[in-house]
Amino acid sequence: LQSFESKYLEAKQFFEDFLEDYLSSSPVIDETLKKSIVYSLLNGGKRFRPVLSIFVAEALGIPPKKVLPFAAAVEMIHTYSLIHDDLPCMDNDDFRRGKPTNHKVFGEDVALLAGDALLTQAFSIVAQNYQHMVLVQLLSEAAGWKGMIGGQIHDMLSKKKQLSLDELMKINENKTGALIVLAVVGTLEIAGVSENLKVPFYSFAKHLGNAFQLKDDLQDSERAIEPGTIPSLVGIPKTKEMLVEATRQAKNFLNKIDIKNGPLVDMIEANFNRID
Amino acid sequence: LQSFESKYLEAKQFFEDFLEDYLSSSPVIDETLKKSIVYSLLNGGKRFRPVLSIFVAEALGIPPKKVLPFAAAVEMIHTYSLIHDDLPCMDNDDFRRGKPTNHKVFGEDVALLAGDALLTQAFSIVAQNYQHMVLVQLLSEAAGWKGMIGGQIHDMLSKKKQLSLDELMKINENKTGALIVLAVVGTLEIAGVSENLKVPFYSFAKHLGNAFQLKDDLQDSERAIEPGTIPSLVGIPKTKEMLVEATRQAKNFLNKIDIKNGPLVDMIEANFNRID
C-alpha cells in the first residue's frame, strides 16, 4: 500500500512536470519576464491546490490529467498574488520560502509585470484547454474583487482596527479559502458531476480552506503572534479548537458522499499535522 | 445628417452608461477599492477602443449593445494597464489626463489591487455575457505576455539601448495595437462573421492601431521628443509619412470590404487630425 506521503509527492510531481512542459513549450516570451515567472512559479511550493484538484479528480473517477491545465491556472493565480503581495508597496517582504522574493531578484517593475502576466495567462490556459465558460467565471470570481482581491484589500485596510472573529473568518475565507474552494469546484465542473454532489464537495472545500488558514496561523504564531490574526484575537487554544472543528467538518462532508478514507481524507489529516 | 463628432459622442455615452450601470449594479465590493476603480475607469478617457467596437458592430449590422460587455472588458484591461504603468516602480507618473494618478489619490497598495481587480473583472464580465470561449482566448492573448505585457516589458527593458525601427514598431504593435485589434476581432467573433471578412478587418485594425500610436507619438513630440520613440529615431517628417501611410492602408482594407464611408472611415480620419 502506497503511503499518503508518496501519493502526495507523486501528484505534485505529475503537476510540476505539466507546468514545466507548458512553460518550456510556450512560444516567445521576453527572456527576463520568463525568468521572473519561472522563478516564482517553479519555486518548490507545497502545490496544495493542484494536488487537491488531482485527488478530487481521482475520487470522481476522471483521468487526473484532465484537470492539469485548470490546476495550473489556479496555481498561476496563487503565484501572482504572492508576487504582488511581497512588493514593497504591499507587505514589503524580502524573502519567501527562504529565497529572495521576485522583486528582490528581478526588480519591482519586472515583478509587477510577471504577476500581471501570470494572472492573464491563467485565463489563457483555461481558454486553450476547456470549452466550459463556467470555469472562467469561477476563476475570475474566486480571484477577483468578491474573492481573493476582496480579502486582500479588506485585510490591508483593516490592519489599523480591531476586527471581530466573524470579520477575520470572512477575510480568510476570501484571501485563502477562495482558491482552495476553486480547486475543488472547478474540478467538479470539469468532471461534470451532478448538483447533489456539488453541495457536499463545496462544504468540504470550504472547511478544508478554513482549516488550512487556521493551521497557517498557528504555525506562524509559534514564531510570533501577529496582530490582526485569529490567534491574536482569540488565543492559541481557541484557535486550535477551531482547527479541530474545521478538520472534523471537512471530513464530515466527505463522509456524506461516502468518502471515508483515501487521499482526500488523508489530506485533511495531513494539514492538521503538518509542520512547515 | 449627423456629424461624425456627434456620432462618436453618442457611442461614447452609450458605452459609459453601460459601464456605470455595470459598476453600480455590481454586488458588494470594498468601498475604497471601488472608489479607486471608479476613479480610473470613469475618468473621461477617449473611449477609442469601445467606440471602435460599437462602430464595427454597426458596420456588421448587429445591435451595438451586444458588444458592450466585451468593450467594457477591453476598456478594463486598458485602464488596469494605465494604473500599473503609472506606479512609482514603473513610469512614476503623478498625473494622467490632468488629474492625479490613481496611486497618488488612493496609495500604491490600493492602486496595485485596483489594477489587479480590473484585469480579473475583464474576464468575469466576458464569462457572464458570452458563450464564446474564443473571446477569453483573444482577450488573454492580447493582454498577456505575447501581447500588451510583452510590449511593456520589452519597451521597459530596452530604454537603455538603441532599437531599430522594426523593433520599435513591434513594441508599439504589442503595447498599443494589441488592444485596438482586440476591439475589432472580438466584435467579429461576437457577430459570427465569415473567415473572408476577418482578414481585411484584421488588417484594418492593425493599421489603425499603428496610426493611433504614431499620432500619439507625434502629439507627444510637440512637447518634447522622448528617447526610445519613433520620432526620436527617424525624425518628425518621416513619422508623419508613416502616419499618412498607416492611415491610407487602414482605409484601403475597409475599401476591400466595400466600406468607403461612414463612422469607421471617419474614425481613421479623425485619428489623423486629432489634437489632444
Coordinates of C-alpha atoms in Angstrom, one line a residue:
Chain A
L1 CA 0.0 0.0 0.0
Q2 CA 1.4 3.4 -1.1
S3 CA 1.8 5.8 1.8
F4 CA -0.1 9.1 1.6
E5 CA 3.2 11.0 1.6
S6 CA 4.4 9.2 -1.6
K7 CA 1.0 9.7 -3.2
Y8 CA 1.2 13.4 -2.5
L9 CA 4.7 13.7 -3.9
E10 CA 3.6 11.7 -7.0
A11 CA 0.7 14.0 -7.6
K12 CA 2.9 17.1 -7.0
Q13 CA 5.5 15.8 -9.5
F14 CA 2.8 15.0 -12.0
F15 CA 1.6 18.6 -11.8
E16 CA 5.1 20.1 -11.9
D17 CA 6.0 18.1 -15.0
F18 CA 3.0 19.5 -16.7
L19 CA 3.8 23.0 -15.6
E20 CA 7.4 22.8 -16.8
D21 CA 6.3 21.4 -20.2
Y22 CA 3.8 24.1 -20.5
L23 CA 6.3 26.9 -19.8
S24 CA 9.0 25.4 -22.0
S25 CA 6.6 24.9 -24.9
S26 CA 5.2 28.4 -24.7
P27 CA 6.2 30.5 -27.7
V28 CA 8.5 33.5 -27.5
I29 CA 8.2 35.5 -24.2
D30 CA 10.7 38.1 -23.3
E31 CA 13.6 36.3 -21.6
T32 CA 13.7 38.4 -18.4
L33 CA 10.0 38.2 -18.0
K34 CA 10.1 34.5 -18.5
K35 CA 12.9 34.0 -15.9
S36 CA 10.9 36.1 -13.4
I37 CA 7.8 34.0 -14.0
V38 CA 9.7 30.7 -13.8
Y39 CA 11.5 31.8 -10.6
S40 CA 8.2 32.2 -8.8
L41 CA 6.1 29.5 -10.5
L42 CA 8.7 26.7 -10.2
N43 CA 9.9 27.6 -6.7
G44 CA 9.1 24.5 -4.7
G45 CA 5.8 25.4 -3.1
K46 CA 3.6 22.8 -1.5
R47 CA 1.2 22.7 -4.5
F48 CA -1.6 22.2 -2.1
R49 CA -4.3 23.5 -4.6
P50 CA -3.2 21.5 -7.7
V51 CA -2.7 18.3 -5.6
L52 CA -6.2 18.8 -4.2
S53 CA -7.6 19.1 -7.8
I54 CA -5.9 15.9 -8.7
F55 CA -7.2 14.0 -5.7
V56 CA -10.7 15.2 -6.3
A57 CA -10.4 14.1 -10.0
E58 CA -9.3 10.7 -8.8
A59 CA -12.2 10.5 -6.3
L60 CA -14.6 11.3 -9.1
G61 CA -13.0 8.7 -11.4
I62 CA -11.9 11.0 -14.1
P63 CA -8.3 11.0 -15.5
P64 CA -6.3 13.5 -13.4
K65 CA -4.5 14.8 -16.5
K66 CA -7.8 16.4 -17.5
V67 CA -7.6 18.8 -14.6
L68 CA -3.9 19.8 -15.0
P69 CA -4.4 22.9 -17.1
F70 CA -7.1 24.1 -14.7
A71 CA -4.9 23.3 -11.8
A72 CA -2.1 25.3 -13.5
A73 CA -4.4 28.3 -13.8
V74 CA -5.2 28.2 -10.1
E75 CA -1.5 27.9 -9.2
M76 CA -0.7 30.8 -11.6
I77 CA -3.2 33.0 -9.8
H78 CA -1.9 31.9 -6.4
T79 CA 1.7 32.7 -7.5
Y80 CA 0.8 36.1 -9.0
S81 CA -0.9 37.0 -5.7
L82 CA 2.3 36.1 -3.8
I83 CA 4.5 38.2 -6.1
H84 CA 2.3 41.2 -5.8
D85 CA 1.8 40.7 -2.0
D86 CA 5.6 40.7 -1.5
L87 CA 6.1 44.1 -3.3
P88 CA 7.4 47.0 -1.2
C89 CA 4.0 48.8 -1.5
M90 CA 2.3 45.8 0.0
D91 CA 3.9 43.5 2.6
N92 CA 7.5 44.5 1.6
D93 CA 8.9 41.0 2.0
D94 CA 12.5 40.3 1.1
F95 CA 12.2 36.5 1.4
R96 CA 9.7 33.8 0.6
R97 CA 10.3 30.2 1.3
G98 CA 13.9 31.0 2.2
K99 CA 14.7 32.6 -1.2
P100 CA 14.8 36.3 -2.1
T101 CA 11.4 37.5 -3.3
N102 CA 10.8 38.1 -7.0
H103 CA 11.3 41.9 -6.9
K104 CA 14.5 41.4 -5.0
V105 CA 15.9 39.4 -7.8
F106 CA 14.3 41.0 -10.9
G107 CA 13.3 44.5 -9.7
E108 CA 9.9 45.8 -8.8
D109 CA 8.9 46.7 -12.4
V110 CA 9.6 43.2 -13.7
A111 CA 7.9 41.6 -10.7
L112 CA 4.8 43.7 -11.2
L113 CA 4.5 42.6 -14.8
A114 CA 5.3 39.0 -14.0
G115 CA 2.4 39.0 -11.7
D116 CA 0.1 40.6 -14.3
A117 CA 1.3 38.1 -16.9
L118 CA 0.6 35.1 -14.6
L119 CA -2.9 36.4 -13.8
T120 CA -3.6 36.9 -17.6
Q121 CA -2.1 33.5 -18.5
A122 CA -4.3 31.7 -16.1
F123 CA -7.3 32.6 -18.3
S124 CA -5.4 31.8 -21.4
I125 CA -4.5 28.3 -20.3
V126 CA -8.2 27.7 -19.4
A127 CA -9.4 29.0 -22.7
Q128 CA -6.9 26.9 -24.6
N129 CA -8.0 23.7 -22.9
Y130 CA -11.6 23.8 -22.0
Q131 CA -15.0 24.7 -23.5
H132 CA -16.7 25.3 -20.2
M133 CA -17.1 29.1 -19.8
V134 CA -18.2 28.4 -16.2
L135 CA -14.5 27.8 -15.4
V136 CA -13.7 31.3 -16.5
Q137 CA -16.5 32.6 -14.3
L138 CA -15.4 30.5 -11.3
L139 CA -11.7 31.6 -11.7
S140 CA -12.5 35.3 -12.1
E141 CA -14.9 35.3 -9.2
A142 CA -12.5 33.5 -6.8
A143 CA -9.6 35.7 -7.8
G144 CA -11.5 39.0 -8.1
W145 CA -13.0 41.8 -6.0
K146 CA -15.5 39.5 -4.4
G147 CA -12.9 36.8 -3.7
M148 CA -9.1 36.9 -3.2
I149 CA -8.6 40.6 -4.0
G150 CA -11.6 41.5 -1.9
G151 CA -10.0 39.6 1.0
Q152 CA -6.6 41.3 0.5
I153 CA -7.9 44.8 0.4
H154 CA -10.1 44.2 3.4
D155 CA -7.2 42.7 5.3
M156 CA -4.9 45.5 4.3
L157 CA -7.3 48.3 5.2
S158 CA -8.3 46.7 8.5
K159 CA -4.7 46.4 9.8
K160 CA -5.4 49.5 11.9
K161 CA -8.6 48.5 13.6
Q162 CA -9.7 45.6 15.8
L163 CA -11.8 43.1 13.8
S164 CA -14.4 40.7 15.2
L165 CA -13.8 36.9 14.8
D166 CA -16.5 36.8 12.1
E167 CA -14.8 39.6 10.1
L168 CA -11.4 37.8 10.4
M169 CA -13.0 34.5 9.3
K170 CA -14.6 36.2 6.3
I171 CA -11.2 37.7 5.3
N172 CA -9.6 34.3 5.5
E173 CA -12.4 32.8 3.5
N174 CA -11.7 35.3 0.7
K175 CA -8.0 35.6 0.9
T176 CA -7.1 31.9 1.2
G177 CA -10.3 29.9 1.1
A178 CA -11.5 31.2 -2.3
L179 CA -8.7 29.5 -4.3
I180 CA -8.9 26.2 -2.3
V181 CA -12.6 26.1 -3.0
L182 CA -11.9 26.9 -6.6
A183 CA -9.5 24.0 -6.9
V184 CA -12.3 21.7 -5.9
V185 CA -15.4 23.2 -7.6
G186 CA -13.5 23.7 -10.9
T187 CA -12.7 20.0 -10.9
L188 CA -16.3 19.2 -10.3
E189 CA -17.3 21.2 -13.4
I190 CA -14.6 19.6 -15.5
A191 CA -15.9 16.2 -14.3
G192 CA -19.5 17.3 -15.0
V193 CA -20.8 15.9 -11.7
S194 CA -24.5 16.2 -10.7
E195 CA -25.7 19.0 -8.5
N196 CA -26.3 16.8 -5.5
L197 CA -22.5 16.0 -5.3
K198 CA -21.6 19.7 -5.7
V199 CA -23.0 20.8 -2.3
P200 CA -21.1 18.4 0.0
F201 CA -17.9 18.8 -2.0
Y202 CA -18.2 22.6 -1.8
S203 CA -18.7 22.4 2.0
F204 CA -15.7 20.0 2.3
A205 CA -13.6 22.5 0.4
K206 CA -14.8 25.5 2.5
H207 CA -13.9 23.7 5.8
L208 CA -10.6 22.5 4.4
G209 CA -9.7 26.1 3.3
N210 CA -10.6 27.2 6.7
A211 CA -8.5 24.5 8.4
F212 CA -5.6 25.3 6.0
Q213 CA -5.6 29.0 7.1
L214 CA -6.0 28.2 10.8
K215 CA -3.1 25.8 10.6
D216 CA -1.0 28.5 8.9
D217 CA -1.9 31.0 11.6
L218 CA -1.0 28.5 14.3
Q219 CA 2.3 27.7 12.6
D220 CA 3.1 31.4 12.3
S221 CA 2.1 32.0 15.9
E222 CA 4.8 29.7 17.1
R223 CA 7.3 32.3 15.9
A224 CA 5.3 35.4 16.9
I225 CA 1.6 36.2 17.3
E226 CA 0.9 38.6 14.5
P227 CA -1.7 41.3 15.2
G228 CA -4.8 41.1 13.1
T229 CA -4.8 37.2 13.1
I230 CA -7.2 34.8 14.7
P231 CA -4.7 33.6 17.3
S232 CA -4.1 37.2 18.4
L233 CA -7.8 37.8 18.8
V234 CA -9.0 34.5 20.5
G235 CA -5.7 33.0 21.7
I236 CA -3.9 29.8 20.6
P237 CA -6.0 27.2 22.5
K238 CA -9.2 28.5 21.0
T239 CA -7.6 28.7 17.5
K240 CA -6.6 25.0 17.9
E241 CA -10.2 24.2 18.8
M242 CA -11.4 25.9 15.7
L243 CA -8.9 23.9 13.7
V244 CA -10.1 20.7 15.2
E245 CA -13.7 21.7 14.4
A246 CA -12.9 22.7 10.8
T247 CA -11.0 19.4 10.3
R248 CA -13.9 17.4 11.7
Q249 CA -16.4 19.3 9.4
A250 CA -14.3 18.8 6.3
K251 CA -14.2 15.0 7.0
N252 CA -17.9 15.0 7.8
F253 CA -18.9 16.4 4.4
L254 CA -16.7 13.8 2.6
N255 CA -18.4 11.1 4.7
K256 CA -21.7 12.3 3.4
I257 CA -20.7 11.3 -0.1
D258 CA -19.2 8.0 1.2
I259 CA -15.6 9.1 1.1
K260 CA -14.4 7.7 4.3
N261 CA -10.7 7.1 3.5
G262 CA -8.2 7.7 0.8
P263 CA -6.1 10.7 -0.3
L264 CA -8.8 13.4 0.3
V265 CA -9.3 12.3 3.9
D266 CA -5.6 11.9 4.4
M267 CA -5.1 15.4 3.0
I268 CA -7.3 16.9 5.7
E269 CA -5.4 14.9 8.3
A270 CA -2.0 15.9 6.8
N271 CA -3.0 19.6 7.0
F272 CA -3.9 19.1 10.7
N273 CA -0.5 17.6 11.4
R274 CA 1.8 19.5 9.1
I275 CA 4.9 21.2 10.3
D276 CA 6.2 23.7 7.8
Chain B
L1 CA -27.1 64.2 -41.5
Q2 CA -25.5 63.5 -38.1
S3 CA -21.9 64.7 -37.9
F4 CA -19.2 62.2 -37.1
E5 CA -18.4 64.1 -33.9
S6 CA -21.9 63.7 -32.5
K7 CA -22.0 60.1 -33.6
Y8 CA -18.7 59.5 -31.7
L9 CA -20.0 61.2 -28.6
E10 CA -23.3 59.3 -28.8
A11 CA -21.4 55.9 -29.0
K12 CA -19.1 57.0 -26.1
Q13 CA -22.1 57.9 -24.0
F14 CA -23.9 54.7 -24.8
F15 CA -20.8 52.8 -23.6
E16 CA -20.3 54.9 -20.5
D17 CA -23.9 54.5 -19.5
F18 CA -23.4 50.8 -19.7
L19 CA -20.2 50.9 -17.7
E20 CA -21.8 53.0 -14.9
D21 CA -24.8 50.7 -14.7
Y22 CA -22.5 47.7 -14.5
L23 CA -20.4 49.2 -11.7
S24 CA -23.4 50.4 -9.7
S25 CA -25.2 47.1 -10.0
S26 CA -22.1 45.1 -9.0
P27 CA -22.6 43.5 -5.6
V28 CA -20.6 44.3 -2.5
I29 CA -17.0 45.4 -3.2
D30 CA -14.9 47.1 -0.6
E31 CA -15.7 50.8 -0.7
T32 CA -12.1 52.0 -1.1
L33 CA -11.3 49.5 -3.8
K34 CA -14.5 50.5 -5.6
K35 CA -13.7 54.2 -5.4
S36 CA -10.2 53.6 -6.8
I37 CA -11.6 51.5 -9.7
V38 CA -14.3 54.0 -10.5
Y39 CA -11.8 56.9 -10.3
S40 CA -9.7 55.4 -13.1
L41 CA -12.5 53.6 -15.1
L42 CA -14.8 56.6 -15.3
N43 CA -12.2 59.3 -15.8
G44 CA -13.2 60.8 -19.1
G45 CA -10.8 59.0 -21.5
K46 CA -11.4 59.0 -25.2
R47 CA -13.0 55.5 -25.2
F48 CA -11.3 54.9 -28.5
R49 CA -11.5 51.1 -28.2
P50 CA -15.1 50.7 -27.1
V51 CA -16.3 53.2 -29.7
L52 CA -14.4 51.2 -32.3
S53 CA -16.2 48.0 -31.2
I54 CA -19.6 49.8 -31.5
F55 CA -18.8 51.2 -35.0
V56 CA -17.7 47.7 -36.2
A57 CA -20.9 46.2 -34.8
E58 CA -22.9 48.8 -36.7
A59 CA -20.9 48.1 -39.9
L60 CA -21.7 44.4 -39.5
G61 CA -25.4 45.1 -38.8
I62 CA -25.5 43.6 -35.3
P63 CA -27.1 45.5 -32.4
P64 CA -24.2 47.5 -30.8
K65 CA -25.5 46.6 -27.3
K66 CA -24.3 43.1 -27.9
V67 CA -20.7 44.2 -27.8
L68 CA -20.9 46.4 -24.7
P69 CA -19.8 43.8 -22.2
F70 CA -16.9 42.9 -24.4
A71 CA -16.0 46.5 -25.0
A72 CA -16.1 47.0 -21.2
A73 CA -13.7 44.1 -20.8
V74 CA -11.2 45.7 -23.2
E75 CA -11.5 49.1 -21.5
M76 CA -10.9 47.5 -18.1
I77 CA -7.7 45.9 -19.4
H78 CA -6.7 49.2 -20.9
T79 CA -7.4 51.0 -17.6
Y80 CA -5.6 48.5 -15.4
S81 CA -2.5 48.8 -17.7
L82 CA -2.6 52.6 -17.2
I83 CA -2.9 52.3 -13.4
H84 CA 0.0 49.9 -13.2
D85 CA 2.1 51.8 -15.7
D86 CA 1.8 55.0 -13.6
L87 CA 3.1 53.3 -10.4
P88 CA 6.4 54.6 -9.0
C89 CA 8.1 51.3 -9.8
M90 CA 7.1 51.8 -13.5
D91 CA 6.8 55.3 -15.1
N92 CA 6.2 57.0 -11.8
D93 CA 3.6 59.5 -13.1
D94 CA 1.8 61.9 -10.8
F95 CA -0.8 63.0 -13.4
R96 CA -2.9 61.4 -16.1
R97 CA -5.3 63.4 -18.2
G98 CA -4.7 66.4 -15.9
K99 CA -5.8 64.5 -12.7
P100 CA -3.6 62.9 -10.0
T101 CA -2.8 59.3 -10.9
N102 CA -4.6 56.5 -9.0
H103 CA -1.8 55.8 -6.5
K104 CA -1.5 59.5 -5.8
V105 CA -5.1 59.5 -4.6
F106 CA -5.5 56.0 -3.1
G107 CA -2.0 54.9 -2.3
E108 CA 0.2 52.4 -4.1
D109 CA -1.2 49.4 -2.4
V110 CA -4.8 50.2 -3.3
A111 CA -3.8 51.2 -6.9
L112 CA -2.0 47.9 -7.4
L113 CA -5.0 45.9 -6.3
A114 CA -7.4 48.1 -8.3
G115 CA -5.4 47.2 -11.4
D116 CA -5.4 43.5 -10.5
A117 CA -9.1 43.6 -9.9
L118 CA -9.8 45.3 -13.2
L119 CA -7.8 42.8 -15.1
T120 CA -9.7 40.0 -13.3
Q121 CA -13.1 41.6 -13.8
A122 CA -12.5 41.9 -17.5
F123 CA -12.7 38.1 -17.7
S124 CA -15.6 37.9 -15.4
I125 CA -17.8 40.2 -17.5
V126 CA -16.9 38.2 -20.6
A127 CA -17.8 35.0 -18.9
Q128 CA -21.1 36.4 -17.6
N129 CA -22.2 37.6 -21.0
Y130 CA -20.9 35.3 -23.7
Q131 CA -20.6 31.7 -24.5
H132 CA -17.7 32.1 -26.9
M133 CA -14.6 30.8 -25.2
V134 CA -12.6 32.3 -28.1
L135 CA -13.2 35.7 -26.6
V136 CA -11.3 34.7 -23.5
Q137 CA -8.5 33.4 -25.7
L138 CA -8.4 36.7 -27.7
L139 CA -8.5 38.8 -24.5
S140 CA -5.8 36.9 -22.7
E141 CA -3.5 36.8 -25.7
A142 CA -3.9 40.5 -26.5
A143 CA -3.3 41.4 -22.8
G144 CA -0.7 38.9 -22.0
W145 CA 3.0 38.1 -22.4
K146 CA 2.7 37.8 -26.1
G147 CA 0.7 41.0 -26.4
M148 CA 0.4 44.1 -24.2
I149 CA 2.6 42.9 -21.3
G150 CA 5.1 41.6 -23.8
G151 CA 5.3 45.0 -25.4
Q152 CA 5.6 46.8 -22.0
I153 CA 8.4 44.6 -20.7
H154 CA 10.3 44.9 -24.0
D155 CA 9.8 48.7 -24.0
M156 CA 10.9 49.0 -20.4
L157 CA 14.0 46.8 -20.7
S158 CA 15.0 48.5 -24.0
K159 CA 15.0 52.0 -22.6
K160 CA 18.8 51.8 -22.3
K161 CA 19.7 50.7 -25.8
Q162 CA 19.0 52.0 -29.3
L163 CA 16.3 50.0 -31.0
S164 CA 15.8 49.6 -34.8
L165 CA 12.6 51.0 -36.4
D166 CA 11.3 47.4 -36.8
E167 CA 11.8 46.7 -33.1
L168 CA 10.0 50.0 -32.1
M169 CA 7.2 49.1 -34.5
K170 CA 6.9 45.7 -32.9
I171 CA 6.8 47.1 -29.4
N172 CA 4.0 49.6 -30.4
E173 CA 2.1 46.8 -32.1
N174 CA 2.1 44.9 -28.8
K175 CA 1.8 47.8 -26.3
T176 CA -0.9 49.7 -28.1
G177 CA -2.0 47.8 -31.2
A178 CA -3.0 44.6 -29.5
L179 CA -6.0 46.1 -27.6
I180 CA -7.1 48.0 -30.7
V181 CA -7.0 44.9 -32.8
L182 CA -8.8 43.1 -30.0
A183 CA -11.6 45.6 -30.0
V184 CA -12.2 44.8 -33.7
V185 CA -11.6 41.0 -33.8
G186 CA -13.6 40.4 -30.6
T187 CA -16.6 42.1 -32.3
L188 CA -16.2 40.0 -35.4
E189 CA -16.4 36.9 -33.2
I190 CA -19.5 38.1 -31.4
A191 CA -21.1 38.9 -34.8
G192 CA -20.0 35.5 -36.1
V193 CA -18.7 36.8 -39.4
S194 CA -17.2 34.5 -42.0
E195 CA -13.5 34.0 -42.4
N196 CA -13.2 36.0 -45.6
L197 CA -14.3 39.2 -43.7
K198 CA -11.9 38.6 -40.8
V199 CA -8.7 39.1 -42.8
P200 CA -9.4 42.6 -44.1
F201 CA -11.0 43.7 -40.8
Y202 CA -7.9 42.5 -39.0
S203 CA -5.6 44.4 -41.4
F204 CA -7.7 47.5 -41.0
A205 CA -7.4 47.2 -37.2
K206 CA -3.6 46.6 -37.3
H207 CA -3.0 49.7 -39.5
L208 CA -5.4 51.8 -37.4
G209 CA -3.6 50.7 -34.2
N210 CA -0.4 51.7 -35.8
A211 CA -1.8 55.1 -36.9
F212 CA -3.1 55.6 -33.4
Q213 CA 0.3 55.1 -31.8
L214 CA 2.1 57.2 -34.5
K215 CA -0.3 60.0 -33.9
D216 CA 0.2 59.8 -30.1
D217 CA 4.0 59.9 -30.7
L218 CA 3.7 62.9 -32.9
Q219 CA 1.4 64.7 -30.4
D220 CA 3.9 64.0 -27.6
S221 CA 6.8 65.1 -29.7
E222 CA 5.3 68.6 -30.0
R223 CA 6.1 68.9 -26.3
A224 CA 9.4 67.1 -26.3
I225 CA 10.9 64.3 -28.4
E226 CA 11.1 61.4 -26.0
P227 CA 14.0 59.0 -26.4
G228 CA 13.1 55.5 -27.5
T229 CA 10.2 56.6 -29.7
I230 CA 9.8 56.5 -33.4
P231 CA 10.1 60.3 -33.8
S232 CA 13.4 60.3 -31.9
L233 CA 14.7 57.6 -34.2
V234 CA 13.5 58.7 -37.6
G235 CA 12.5 62.3 -37.1
I236 CA 9.2 64.0 -37.2
P237 CA 8.8 64.3 -41.0
K238 CA 9.4 60.6 -41.5
T239 CA 7.0 59.7 -38.7
K240 CA 4.3 61.9 -40.3
E241 CA 4.9 60.0 -43.6
M242 CA 4.4 56.7 -41.7
L243 CA 1.2 58.1 -40.2
V244 CA 0.0 59.0 -43.7
E245 CA 0.8 55.5 -45.0
A246 CA -0.9 53.7 -42.0
T247 CA -3.9 55.9 -42.4
R248 CA -4.1 55.1 -46.1
Q249 CA -3.7 51.4 -45.5
A250 CA -6.4 51.3 -42.8
K251 CA -8.8 52.9 -45.3
N252 CA -7.6 50.6 -48.1
F253 CA -8.6 47.5 -46.1
L254 CA -12.0 48.9 -45.4
N255 CA -12.4 49.6 -49.0
K256 CA -11.8 46.0 -49.8
I257 CA -14.9 45.1 -47.9
D258 CA -16.8 47.9 -49.6
I259 CA -16.8 50.2 -46.6
K260 CA -16.0 53.5 -48.3
N261 CA -17.5 56.0 -45.9
G262 CA -19.3 56.1 -42.6
P263 CA -18.0 56.1 -39.0
L264 CA -15.2 53.6 -39.4
V265 CA -13.6 55.6 -42.2
D266 CA -14.3 58.8 -40.3
M267 CA -12.6 57.4 -37.3
I268 CA -9.4 56.8 -39.3
E269 CA -9.6 60.4 -40.5
A270 CA -10.4 61.7 -37.0
N271 CA -7.3 60.0 -35.6
F272 CA -5.2 61.6 -38.3
N273 CA -6.5 65.0 -37.4
R274 CA -6.9 64.8 -33.7
I275 CA -5.4 67.3 -31.4
D276 CA -5.3 66.1 -27.8

